[in-house]
Structure formats: structure tokens, C-alpha cells
């Protein structure tokens, strides 16, 4: 459970084709999987109507301590001289963490 799947090949409820959700549980009595969607609704589907989605790769640090693992980065330029690290953390904390802050004059 918890794996990402895409709904496919439904003859009825075709609006659900292409929807992505997460497996919740297998209902043996119905021979169906319960899938939870991002809007928190659930539906039950036959395994034939579900396509397993690849897991998102999480970058791992190099085992030898060499190069850093590649990560998504954002570069912020032309900031006001009044901008502080706290301002940046408050603004960008919803999308990730600040790993390091190179100071350039």
C-alpha cells in the first residue's frame, strides 16, 4: 500500500482515466484496490485498470564522500541590501530547506 498508480482503460467513469492516486488497501471480497486521490476521495478499481507509477528518485549523497548528490537548486539574485536570511527562509521554506547560503559581495 502507498504505491502511486494511474487509473487507465475504464469503460465507465472515463473521466477517471489518467488520474493518479495511492494504493490504500486490497478489498479481497470485491477483488479491487482502494485508491486515494489528492483531493482525499477514494474509489475501488480492478488491478487491470491500474498502472504502477515509478517512484520518485531521492538523491543520495555519494558513498565515498566525493561529489554531492545532484539536487534541485534555486538561485536568487538582485536582492535588496535589507534582505536577511530570515526573510529568505520565511519566503522559501514552503518549497524546501536552505542547505547553504553562499555570501557574495
PDB file of C-alpha atoms in Angstrom:
ATOM      1  CA  UNK A   1       0.000   0.000   0.000  1.00  0.00           C
ATOM      2  CA  UNK A   2       1.063   3.603  -0.563  1.00  0.00           C
ATOM      3  CA  UNK A   3       2.402   2.997  -4.067  1.00  0.00           C
ATOM      4  CA  UNK A   4       1.438   5.521  -6.766  1.00  0.00           C
ATOM      5  CA  UNK A   5      -0.836   4.277  -9.547  1.00  0.00           C
ATOM      6  CA  UNK A   6      -2.577   5.739 -12.582  1.00  0.00           C
ATOM      7  CA  UNK A   7      -6.143   4.751 -13.450  1.00  0.00           C
ATOM      8  CA  UNK A   8      -6.481   3.502 -17.040  1.00  0.00           C
ATOM      9  CA  UNK A   9      -8.809   1.814 -19.519  1.00  0.00           C
ATOM     10  CA  UNK A  10     -12.082   2.403 -17.673  1.00  0.00           C
ATOM     11  CA  UNK A  11     -15.090   1.884 -19.962  1.00  0.00           C
ATOM     12  CA  UNK A  12     -17.396   3.617 -17.469  1.00  0.00           C
ATOM     13  CA  UNK A  13     -16.284   6.685 -15.474  1.00  0.00           C
ATOM     14  CA  UNK A  14     -13.808   7.554 -18.231  1.00  0.00           C
ATOM     15  CA  UNK A  15     -13.165  10.904 -16.524  1.00  0.00           C
ATOM     16  CA  UNK A  16     -11.038   8.976 -14.008  1.00  0.00           C
ATOM     17  CA  UNK A  17      -8.691   7.634 -16.721  1.00  0.00           C
ATOM     18  CA  UNK A  18      -5.284   9.231 -16.215  1.00  0.00           C
ATOM     19  CA  UNK A  19      -5.927  10.125 -12.563  1.00  0.00           C
ATOM     20  CA  UNK A  20      -3.004   9.485 -10.201  1.00  0.00           C
ATOM     21  CA  UNK A  21      -3.553   8.169  -6.690  1.00  0.00           C
ATOM     22  CA  UNK A  22      -2.064   5.989  -3.954  1.00  0.00           C
ATOM     23  CA  UNK A  23      -2.993   2.419  -3.115  1.00  0.00           C
ATOM     24  CA  UNK A  24      -4.709   2.187   0.268  1.00  0.00           C
ATOM     25  CA  UNK A  25      -5.779  -1.450   0.666  1.00  0.00           C
ATOM     26  CA  UNK A  26      -6.853  -4.524  -1.267  1.00  0.00           C
ATOM     27  CA  UNK A  27     -10.505  -5.494  -0.790  1.00  0.00           C
ATOM     28  CA  UNK A  28     -10.476  -9.280  -1.151  1.00  0.00           C
ATOM     29  CA  UNK A  29     -14.276  -9.617  -1.162  1.00  0.00           C
ATOM     30  CA  UNK A  30     -14.540  -7.191  -4.106  1.00  0.00           C
ATOM     31  CA  UNK A  31     -11.248  -8.152  -5.802  1.00  0.00           C
ATOM     32  CA  UNK A  32     -10.464  -4.424  -6.020  1.00  0.00           C
ATOM     33  CA  UNK A  33      -7.835  -1.963  -4.809  1.00  0.00           C
ATOM     34  CA  UNK A  34      -8.895   1.168  -2.933  1.00  0.00           C
ATOM     35  CA  UNK A  35      -7.100   4.207  -4.388  1.00  0.00           C
ATOM     36  CA  UNK A  36      -6.894   7.582  -2.600  1.00  0.00           C
ATOM     37  CA  UNK A  37      -6.577  10.687  -4.781  1.00  0.00           C
ATOM     38  CA  UNK A  38      -5.012  14.061  -3.941  1.00  0.00           C
ATOM     39  CA  UNK A  39      -8.444  15.537  -3.115  1.00  0.00           C
ATOM     40  CA  UNK A  40      -8.735  12.814  -0.421  1.00  0.00           C
ATOM     41  CA  UNK A  41     -11.526  10.909  -2.221  1.00  0.00           C
ATOM     42  CA  UNK A  42     -11.264   7.155  -2.724  1.00  0.00           C
ATOM     43  CA  UNK A  43     -12.522   4.700  -5.343  1.00  0.00           C
ATOM     44  CA  UNK A  44     -12.112   0.964  -5.856  1.00  0.00           C
ATOM     45  CA  UNK A  45     -10.543  -0.416  -9.054  1.00  0.00           C
ATOM     46  CA  UNK A  46      -9.646  -3.768 -10.596  1.00  0.00           C
ATOM     47  CA  UNK A  47      -5.912  -4.364 -10.835  1.00  0.00           C
ATOM     48  CA  UNK A  48      -6.285  -4.416 -14.644  1.00  0.00           C
ATOM     49  CA  UNK A  49      -7.252  -0.723 -14.503  1.00  0.00           C
ATOM     50  CA  UNK A  50      -4.205   0.404 -12.502  1.00  0.00           C
ATOM     51  CA  UNK A  51      -0.741   1.184 -13.826  1.00  0.00           C
ATOM     52  CA  UNK A  52       2.037   1.325 -11.246  1.00  0.00           C
ATOM     53  CA  UNK A  53       3.909   4.641 -11.429  1.00  0.00           C
ATOM     54  CA  UNK A  54       7.683   4.862 -10.976  1.00  0.00           C
ATOM     55  CA  UNK A  55       8.834   6.040  -7.575  1.00  0.00           C
ATOM     56  CA  UNK A  56      10.402   9.481  -7.471  1.00  0.00           C
ATOM     57  CA  UNK A  57      14.124   9.189  -7.093  1.00  0.00           C
ATOM     58  CA  UNK A  58      15.535  10.756  -3.953  1.00  0.00           C
ATOM     59  CA  UNK A  59      19.142  11.899  -4.431  1.00  0.00           C
ATOM     60  CA  UNK A  60      21.564  10.067  -2.169  1.00  0.00           C
ATOM     61  CA  UNK A  61      24.889  11.501  -1.010  1.00  0.00           C
ATOM     62  CA  UNK A  62      27.967   9.932  -2.582  1.00  0.00           C
ATOM     63  CA  UNK A  63      29.181   6.966  -0.523  1.00  0.00           C
ATOM     64  CA  UNK A  64      32.817   7.975  -0.902  1.00  0.00           C
ATOM     65  CA  UNK A  65      32.210  11.484   0.368  1.00  0.00           C
ATOM     66  CA  UNK A  66      33.104  12.816  -3.083  1.00  0.00           C
ATOM     67  CA  UNK A  67      30.789  14.926  -5.194  1.00  0.00           C
ATOM     68  CA  UNK A  68      27.487  15.960  -3.730  1.00  0.00           C
ATOM     69  CA  UNK A  69      24.330  14.325  -4.998  1.00  0.00           C
ATOM     70  CA  UNK A  70      22.559  16.471  -7.550  1.00  0.00           C
ATOM     71  CA  UNK A  71      19.607  18.370  -6.163  1.00  0.00           C
ATOM     72  CA  UNK A  72      17.237  20.962  -7.451  1.00  0.00           C
ATOM     73  CA  UNK A  73      18.560  24.431  -6.812  1.00  0.00           C
ATOM     74  CA  UNK A  74      17.202  27.911  -6.947  1.00  0.00           C
ATOM     75  CA  UNK A  75      19.413  30.954  -7.354  1.00  0.00           C
ATOM     76  CA  UNK A  76      18.163  34.290  -6.068  1.00  0.00           C
ATOM     77  CA  UNK A  77      19.770  37.474  -7.339  1.00  0.00           C
ATOM     78  CA  UNK A  78      19.239  41.233  -7.192  1.00  0.00           C
ATOM     79  CA  UNK A  79      18.068  41.232  -3.593  1.00  0.00           C
ATOM     80  CA  UNK A  80      17.724  44.408  -1.634  1.00  0.00           C
ATOM     81  CA  UNK A  81      20.558  45.142   0.765  1.00  0.00           C
ATOM     82  CA  UNK A  82      17.952  44.930   3.556  1.00  0.00           C
ATOM     83  CA  UNK A  83      17.133  41.278   2.774  1.00  0.00           C
ATOM     84  CA  UNK A  84      18.097  38.899   5.572  1.00  0.00           C
ATOM     85  CA  UNK A  85      18.452  35.129   5.720  1.00  0.00           C
ATOM     86  CA  UNK A  86      15.287  35.081   7.860  1.00  0.00           C
ATOM     87  CA  UNK A  87      13.386  36.805   5.027  1.00  0.00           C
ATOM     88  CA  UNK A  88      14.517  34.108   2.592  1.00  0.00           C
ATOM     89  CA  UNK A  89      13.684  31.264   4.960  1.00  0.00           C
ATOM     90  CA  UNK A  90      10.211  32.676   5.540  1.00  0.00           C
ATOM     91  CA  UNK A  91       9.625  33.117   1.804  1.00  0.00           C
ATOM     92  CA  UNK A  92      11.017  29.794   0.579  1.00  0.00           C
ATOM     93  CA  UNK A  93      10.545  27.370   3.495  1.00  0.00           C
ATOM     94  CA  UNK A  94       7.373  26.026   1.909  1.00  0.00           C
ATOM     95  CA  UNK A  95       9.295  24.567  -1.018  1.00  0.00           C
ATOM     96  CA  UNK A  96      12.370  23.187   0.708  1.00  0.00           C
ATOM     97  CA  UNK A  97      15.229  23.863   3.058  1.00  0.00           C
ATOM     98  CA  UNK A  98      18.196  26.128   2.601  1.00  0.00           C
ATOM     99  CA  UNK A  99      21.198  23.847   2.686  1.00  0.00           C
ATOM    100  CA  UNK A 100      23.828  26.551   2.463  1.00  0.00           C
ATOM    101  CA  UNK A 101      23.925  30.227   1.785  1.00  0.00           C
ATOM    102  CA  UNK A 102      26.965  31.391  -0.145  1.00  0.00           C
ATOM    103  CA  UNK A 103      27.556  35.057   0.575  1.00  0.00           C
ATOM    104  CA  UNK A 104      28.729  37.044  -2.384  1.00  0.00           C
ATOM    105  CA  UNK A 105      29.642  40.696  -2.207  1.00  0.00           C
TER     106      UNK A 105
END
